[in-house]
PDB file of C-alpha atoms and ligand atoms in Angstrom:
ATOM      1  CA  UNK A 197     -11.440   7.343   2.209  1.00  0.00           C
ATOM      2  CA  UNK A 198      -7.964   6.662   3.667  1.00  0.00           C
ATOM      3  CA  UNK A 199      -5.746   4.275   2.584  1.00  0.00           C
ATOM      4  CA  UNK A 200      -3.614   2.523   4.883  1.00  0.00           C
ATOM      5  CA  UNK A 201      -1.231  -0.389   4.701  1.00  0.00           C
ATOM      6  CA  UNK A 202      -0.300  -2.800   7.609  1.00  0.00           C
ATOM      7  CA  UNK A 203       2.247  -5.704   8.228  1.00  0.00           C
ATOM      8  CA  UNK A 204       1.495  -9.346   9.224  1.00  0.00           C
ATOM      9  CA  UNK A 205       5.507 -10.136   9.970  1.00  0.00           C
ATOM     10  CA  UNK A 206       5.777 -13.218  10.548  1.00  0.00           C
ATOM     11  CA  UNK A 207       8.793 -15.497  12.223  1.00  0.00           C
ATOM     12  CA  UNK A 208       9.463 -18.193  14.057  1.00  0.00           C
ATOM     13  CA  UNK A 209       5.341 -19.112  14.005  1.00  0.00           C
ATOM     14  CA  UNK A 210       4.414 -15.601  15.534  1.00  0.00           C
ATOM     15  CA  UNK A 211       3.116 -12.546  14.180  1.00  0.00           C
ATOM     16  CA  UNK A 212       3.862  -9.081  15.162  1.00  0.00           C
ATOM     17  CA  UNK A 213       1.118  -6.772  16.870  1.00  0.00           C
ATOM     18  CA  UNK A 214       2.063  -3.446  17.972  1.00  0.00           C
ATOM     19  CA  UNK A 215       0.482  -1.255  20.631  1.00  0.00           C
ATOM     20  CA  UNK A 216      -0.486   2.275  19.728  1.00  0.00           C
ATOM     21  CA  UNK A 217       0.702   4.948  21.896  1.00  0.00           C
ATOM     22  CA  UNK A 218      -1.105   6.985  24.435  1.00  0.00           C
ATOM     23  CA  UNK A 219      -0.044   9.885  22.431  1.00  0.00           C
ATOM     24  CA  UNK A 220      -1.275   8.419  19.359  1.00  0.00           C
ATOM     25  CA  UNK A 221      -5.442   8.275  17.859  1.00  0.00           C
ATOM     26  CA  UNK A 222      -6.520   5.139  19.091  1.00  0.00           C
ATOM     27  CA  UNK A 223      -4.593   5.305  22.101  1.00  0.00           C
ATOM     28  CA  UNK A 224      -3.119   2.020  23.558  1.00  0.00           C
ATOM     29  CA  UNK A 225      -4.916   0.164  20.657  1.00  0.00           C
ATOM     30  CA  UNK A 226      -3.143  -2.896  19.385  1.00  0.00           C
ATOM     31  CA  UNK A 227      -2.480  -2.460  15.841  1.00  0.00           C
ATOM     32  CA  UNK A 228      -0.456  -4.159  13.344  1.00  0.00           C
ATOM     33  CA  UNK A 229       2.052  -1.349  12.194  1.00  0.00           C
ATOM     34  CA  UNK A 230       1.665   0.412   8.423  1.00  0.00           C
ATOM     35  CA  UNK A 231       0.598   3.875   7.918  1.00  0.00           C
ATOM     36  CA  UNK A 232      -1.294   6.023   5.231  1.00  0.00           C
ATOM     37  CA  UNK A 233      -0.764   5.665   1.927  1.00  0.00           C
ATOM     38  CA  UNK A 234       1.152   9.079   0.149  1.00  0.00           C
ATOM     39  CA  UNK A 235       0.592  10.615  -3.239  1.00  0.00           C
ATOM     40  CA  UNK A 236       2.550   8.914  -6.202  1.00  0.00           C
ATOM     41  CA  UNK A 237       3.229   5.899  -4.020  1.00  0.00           C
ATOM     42  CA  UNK A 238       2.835   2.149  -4.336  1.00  0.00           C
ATOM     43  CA  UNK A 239       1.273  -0.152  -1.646  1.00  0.00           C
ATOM     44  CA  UNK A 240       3.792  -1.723  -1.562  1.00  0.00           C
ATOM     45  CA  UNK A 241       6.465   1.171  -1.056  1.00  0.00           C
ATOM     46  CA  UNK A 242       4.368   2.747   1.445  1.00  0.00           C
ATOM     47  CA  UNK A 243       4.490  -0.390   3.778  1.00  0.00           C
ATOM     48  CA  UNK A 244       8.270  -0.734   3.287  1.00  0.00           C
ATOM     49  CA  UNK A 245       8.338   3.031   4.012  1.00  0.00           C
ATOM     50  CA  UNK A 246       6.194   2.952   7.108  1.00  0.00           C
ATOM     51  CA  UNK A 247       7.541   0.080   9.025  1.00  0.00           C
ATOM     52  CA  UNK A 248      11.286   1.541   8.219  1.00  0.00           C
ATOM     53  CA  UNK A 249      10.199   4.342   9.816  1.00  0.00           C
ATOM     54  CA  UNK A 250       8.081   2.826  12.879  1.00  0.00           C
ATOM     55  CA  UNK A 251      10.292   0.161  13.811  1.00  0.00           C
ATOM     56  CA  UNK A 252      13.890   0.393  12.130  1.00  0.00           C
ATOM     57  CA  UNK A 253      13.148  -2.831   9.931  1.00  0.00           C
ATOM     58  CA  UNK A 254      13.400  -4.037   6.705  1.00  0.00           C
ATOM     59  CA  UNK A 255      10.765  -6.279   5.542  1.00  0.00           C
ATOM     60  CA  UNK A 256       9.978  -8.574   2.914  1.00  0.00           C
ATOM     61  CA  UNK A 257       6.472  -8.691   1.390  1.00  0.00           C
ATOM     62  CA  UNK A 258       5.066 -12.228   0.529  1.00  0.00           C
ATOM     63  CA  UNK A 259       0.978 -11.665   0.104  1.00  0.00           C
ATOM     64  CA  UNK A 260      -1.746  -9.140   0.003  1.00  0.00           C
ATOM     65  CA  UNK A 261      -4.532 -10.533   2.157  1.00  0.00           C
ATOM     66  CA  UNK A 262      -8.019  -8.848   2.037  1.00  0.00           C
ATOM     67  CA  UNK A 263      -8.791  -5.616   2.545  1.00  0.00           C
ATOM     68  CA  UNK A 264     -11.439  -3.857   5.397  1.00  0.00           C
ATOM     69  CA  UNK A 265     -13.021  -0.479   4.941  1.00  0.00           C
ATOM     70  CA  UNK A 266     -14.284   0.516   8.594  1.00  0.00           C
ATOM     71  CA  UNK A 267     -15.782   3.877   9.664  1.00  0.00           C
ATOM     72  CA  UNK A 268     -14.701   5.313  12.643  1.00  0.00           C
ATOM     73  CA  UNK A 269     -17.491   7.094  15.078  1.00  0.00           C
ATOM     74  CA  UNK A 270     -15.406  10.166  14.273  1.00  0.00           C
ATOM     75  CA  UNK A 271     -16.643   9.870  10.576  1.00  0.00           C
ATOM     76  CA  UNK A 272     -12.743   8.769   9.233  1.00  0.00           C
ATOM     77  CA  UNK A 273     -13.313   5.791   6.826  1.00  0.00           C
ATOM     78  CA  UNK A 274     -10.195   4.147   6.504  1.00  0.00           C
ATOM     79  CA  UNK A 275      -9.453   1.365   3.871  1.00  0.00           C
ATOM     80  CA  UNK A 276      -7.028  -1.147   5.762  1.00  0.00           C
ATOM     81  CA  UNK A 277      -5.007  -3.369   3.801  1.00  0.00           C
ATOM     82  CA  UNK A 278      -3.020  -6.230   5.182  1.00  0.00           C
ATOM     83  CA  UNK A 279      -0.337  -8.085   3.727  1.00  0.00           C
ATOM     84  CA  UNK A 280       1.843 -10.898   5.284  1.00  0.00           C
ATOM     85  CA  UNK A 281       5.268 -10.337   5.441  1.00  0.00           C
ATOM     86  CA  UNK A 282       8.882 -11.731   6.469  1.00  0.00           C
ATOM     87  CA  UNK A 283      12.005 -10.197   8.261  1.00  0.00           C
ATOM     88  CA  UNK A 284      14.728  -9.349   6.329  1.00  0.00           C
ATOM     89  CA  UNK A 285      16.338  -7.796   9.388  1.00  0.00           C
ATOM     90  CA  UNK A 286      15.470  -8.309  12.946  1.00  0.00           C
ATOM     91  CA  UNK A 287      16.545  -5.456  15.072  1.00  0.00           C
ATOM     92  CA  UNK A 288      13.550  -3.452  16.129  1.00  0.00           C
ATOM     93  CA  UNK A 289      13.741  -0.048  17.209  1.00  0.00           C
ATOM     94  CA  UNK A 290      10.327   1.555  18.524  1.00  0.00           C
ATOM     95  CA  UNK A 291       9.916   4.767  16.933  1.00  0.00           C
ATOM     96  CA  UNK A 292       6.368   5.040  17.734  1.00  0.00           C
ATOM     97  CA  UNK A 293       4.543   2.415  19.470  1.00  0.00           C
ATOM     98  CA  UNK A 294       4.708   2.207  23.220  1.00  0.00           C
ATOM     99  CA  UNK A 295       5.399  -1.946  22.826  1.00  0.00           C
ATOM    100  CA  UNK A 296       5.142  -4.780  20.636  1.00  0.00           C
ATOM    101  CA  UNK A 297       4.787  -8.206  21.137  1.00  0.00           C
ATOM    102  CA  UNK A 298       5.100 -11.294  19.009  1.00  0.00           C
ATOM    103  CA  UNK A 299       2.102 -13.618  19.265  1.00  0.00           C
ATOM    104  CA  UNK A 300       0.798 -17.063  18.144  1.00  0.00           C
ATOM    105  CA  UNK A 301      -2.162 -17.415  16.208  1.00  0.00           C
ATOM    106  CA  UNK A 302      -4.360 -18.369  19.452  1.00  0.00           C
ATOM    107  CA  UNK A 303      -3.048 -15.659  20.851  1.00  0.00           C
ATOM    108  CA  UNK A 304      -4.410 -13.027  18.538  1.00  0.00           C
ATOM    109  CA  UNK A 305      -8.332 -12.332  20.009  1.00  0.00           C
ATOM    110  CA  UNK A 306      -6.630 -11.649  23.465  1.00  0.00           C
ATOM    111  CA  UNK A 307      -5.492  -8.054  22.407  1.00  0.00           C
ATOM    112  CA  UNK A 308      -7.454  -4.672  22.448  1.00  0.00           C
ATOM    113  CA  UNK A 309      -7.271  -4.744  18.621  1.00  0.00           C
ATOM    114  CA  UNK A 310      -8.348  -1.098  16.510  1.00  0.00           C
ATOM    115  CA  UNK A 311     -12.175  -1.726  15.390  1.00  0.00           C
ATOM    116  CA  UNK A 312     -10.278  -1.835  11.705  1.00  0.00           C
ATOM    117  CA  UNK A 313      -8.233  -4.860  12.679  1.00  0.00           C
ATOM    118  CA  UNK A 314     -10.530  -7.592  13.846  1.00  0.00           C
ATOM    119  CA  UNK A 315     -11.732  -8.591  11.032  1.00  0.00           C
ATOM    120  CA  UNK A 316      -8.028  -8.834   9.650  1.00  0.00           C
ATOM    121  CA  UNK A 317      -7.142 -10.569  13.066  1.00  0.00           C
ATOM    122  CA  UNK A 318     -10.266 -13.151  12.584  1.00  0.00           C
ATOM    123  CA  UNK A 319      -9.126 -14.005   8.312  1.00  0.00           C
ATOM    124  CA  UNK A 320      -5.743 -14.461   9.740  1.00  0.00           C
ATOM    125  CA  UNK A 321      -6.588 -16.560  12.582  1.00  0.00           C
ATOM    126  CA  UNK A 322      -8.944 -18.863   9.841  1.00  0.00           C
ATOM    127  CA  UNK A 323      -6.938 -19.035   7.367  1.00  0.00           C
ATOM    128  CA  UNK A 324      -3.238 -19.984   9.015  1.00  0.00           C
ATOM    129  CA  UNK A 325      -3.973 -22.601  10.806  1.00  0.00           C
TER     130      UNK A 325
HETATM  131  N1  8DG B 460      -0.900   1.504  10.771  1.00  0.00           N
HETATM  132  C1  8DG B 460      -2.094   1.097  11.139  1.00  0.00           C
HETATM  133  N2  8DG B 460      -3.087   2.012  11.263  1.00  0.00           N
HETATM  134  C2  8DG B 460      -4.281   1.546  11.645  1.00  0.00           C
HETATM  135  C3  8DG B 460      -4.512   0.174  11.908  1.00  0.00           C
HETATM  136  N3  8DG B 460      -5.816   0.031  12.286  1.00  0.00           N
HETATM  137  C4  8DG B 460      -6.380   1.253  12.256  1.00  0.00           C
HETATM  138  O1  8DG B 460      -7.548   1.526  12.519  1.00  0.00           O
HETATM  139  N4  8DG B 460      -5.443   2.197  11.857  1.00  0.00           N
HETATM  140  C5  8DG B 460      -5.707   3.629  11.684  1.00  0.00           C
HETATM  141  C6  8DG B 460      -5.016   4.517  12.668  1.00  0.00           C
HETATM  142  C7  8DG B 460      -4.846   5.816  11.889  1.00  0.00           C
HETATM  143  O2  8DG B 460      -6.059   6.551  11.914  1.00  0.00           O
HETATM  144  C8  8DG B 460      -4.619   5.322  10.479  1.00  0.00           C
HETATM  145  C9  8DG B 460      -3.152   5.156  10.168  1.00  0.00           C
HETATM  146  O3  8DG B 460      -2.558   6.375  10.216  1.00  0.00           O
HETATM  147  P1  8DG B 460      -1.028   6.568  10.558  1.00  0.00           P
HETATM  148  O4  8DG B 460      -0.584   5.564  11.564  1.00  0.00           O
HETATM  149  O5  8DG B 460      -0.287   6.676   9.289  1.00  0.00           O
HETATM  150  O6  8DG B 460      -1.006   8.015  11.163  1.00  0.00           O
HETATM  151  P2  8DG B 460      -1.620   8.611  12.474  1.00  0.00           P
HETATM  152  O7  8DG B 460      -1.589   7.653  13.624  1.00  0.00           O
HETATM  153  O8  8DG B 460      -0.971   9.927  12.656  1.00  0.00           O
HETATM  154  O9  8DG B 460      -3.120   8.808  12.036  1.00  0.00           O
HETATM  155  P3  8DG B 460      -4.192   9.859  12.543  1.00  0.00           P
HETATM  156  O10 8DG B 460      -3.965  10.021  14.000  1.00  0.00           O
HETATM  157  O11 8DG B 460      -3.938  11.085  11.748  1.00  0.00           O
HETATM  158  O12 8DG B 460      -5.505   9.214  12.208  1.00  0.00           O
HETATM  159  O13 8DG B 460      -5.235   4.031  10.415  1.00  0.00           O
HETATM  160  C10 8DG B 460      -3.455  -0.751  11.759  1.00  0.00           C
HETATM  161  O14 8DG B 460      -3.574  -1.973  11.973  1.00  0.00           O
HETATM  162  N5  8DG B 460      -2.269  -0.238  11.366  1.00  0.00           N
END
């Protein structure tokens, strides 16, 4: 099984949701951004690390939410754990995704999410108002 970390950033009541590129697995999925989880490393590093890397920002962990372990048809189980998080700075620079957009909670179930996401995207949207 793969571990993988993603980002719930929130500000200004949004959350931001990235879309996977058409280059990418999952092509033109909406995902929130994180990445797999390296030898030696905490969860916590690893998110910093990956959304650094991804999108040029600096982030601010404030809460591990619950995990999902989904199997994809291709036979990769991946482990996805979310955690909510703040900016610490707010210049993005897409490395990797082809957009991003910030969205309100009731906004959430109108994007193509990654089968791993919705139920992330469905806790979030039941537990934050
Ligand atoms: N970062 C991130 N990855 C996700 C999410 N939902 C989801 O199914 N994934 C999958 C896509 C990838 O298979 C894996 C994350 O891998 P990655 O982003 O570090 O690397 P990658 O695209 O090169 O992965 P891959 O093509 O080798 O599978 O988890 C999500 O919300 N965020």
């Amino acid at each position: 099984m793969i571990q993988v970390t993603c980002a719930l950033i929130e500000s200004k009541q949004r959350v931001l949701c990235a879309q996977r590129s058409a280059k990418m697995s999952l092509p033109l999925k909406w995902e929130f951004p994180g990445g797999k989880l390296e030898k030696g490393e905490t969860l916590e590093d690893c998110l910093k690390r990956e959304i650094k890397e991804e999108l040029g920002l600096n982030i601010k962990i404030l809460e591990r939410l619950p995990s999902n372990t989904h199997k994809y048809s291709d036979k990769k189980i991946i482990e996805l754990i979310p955690f909510r998080c703040s900016l610490q700075t707010s210049e993005i620079d897409l490395k990797e995704h082809s957009r991003i957009e910030w969205a309100g909670v009731s906004q959430l179930e109108s994007f193509d999410w990654a089968e791993a996401d919705i139920p992330i995207v469905q806790h979030y949207i039941q537990n934050f108002k």
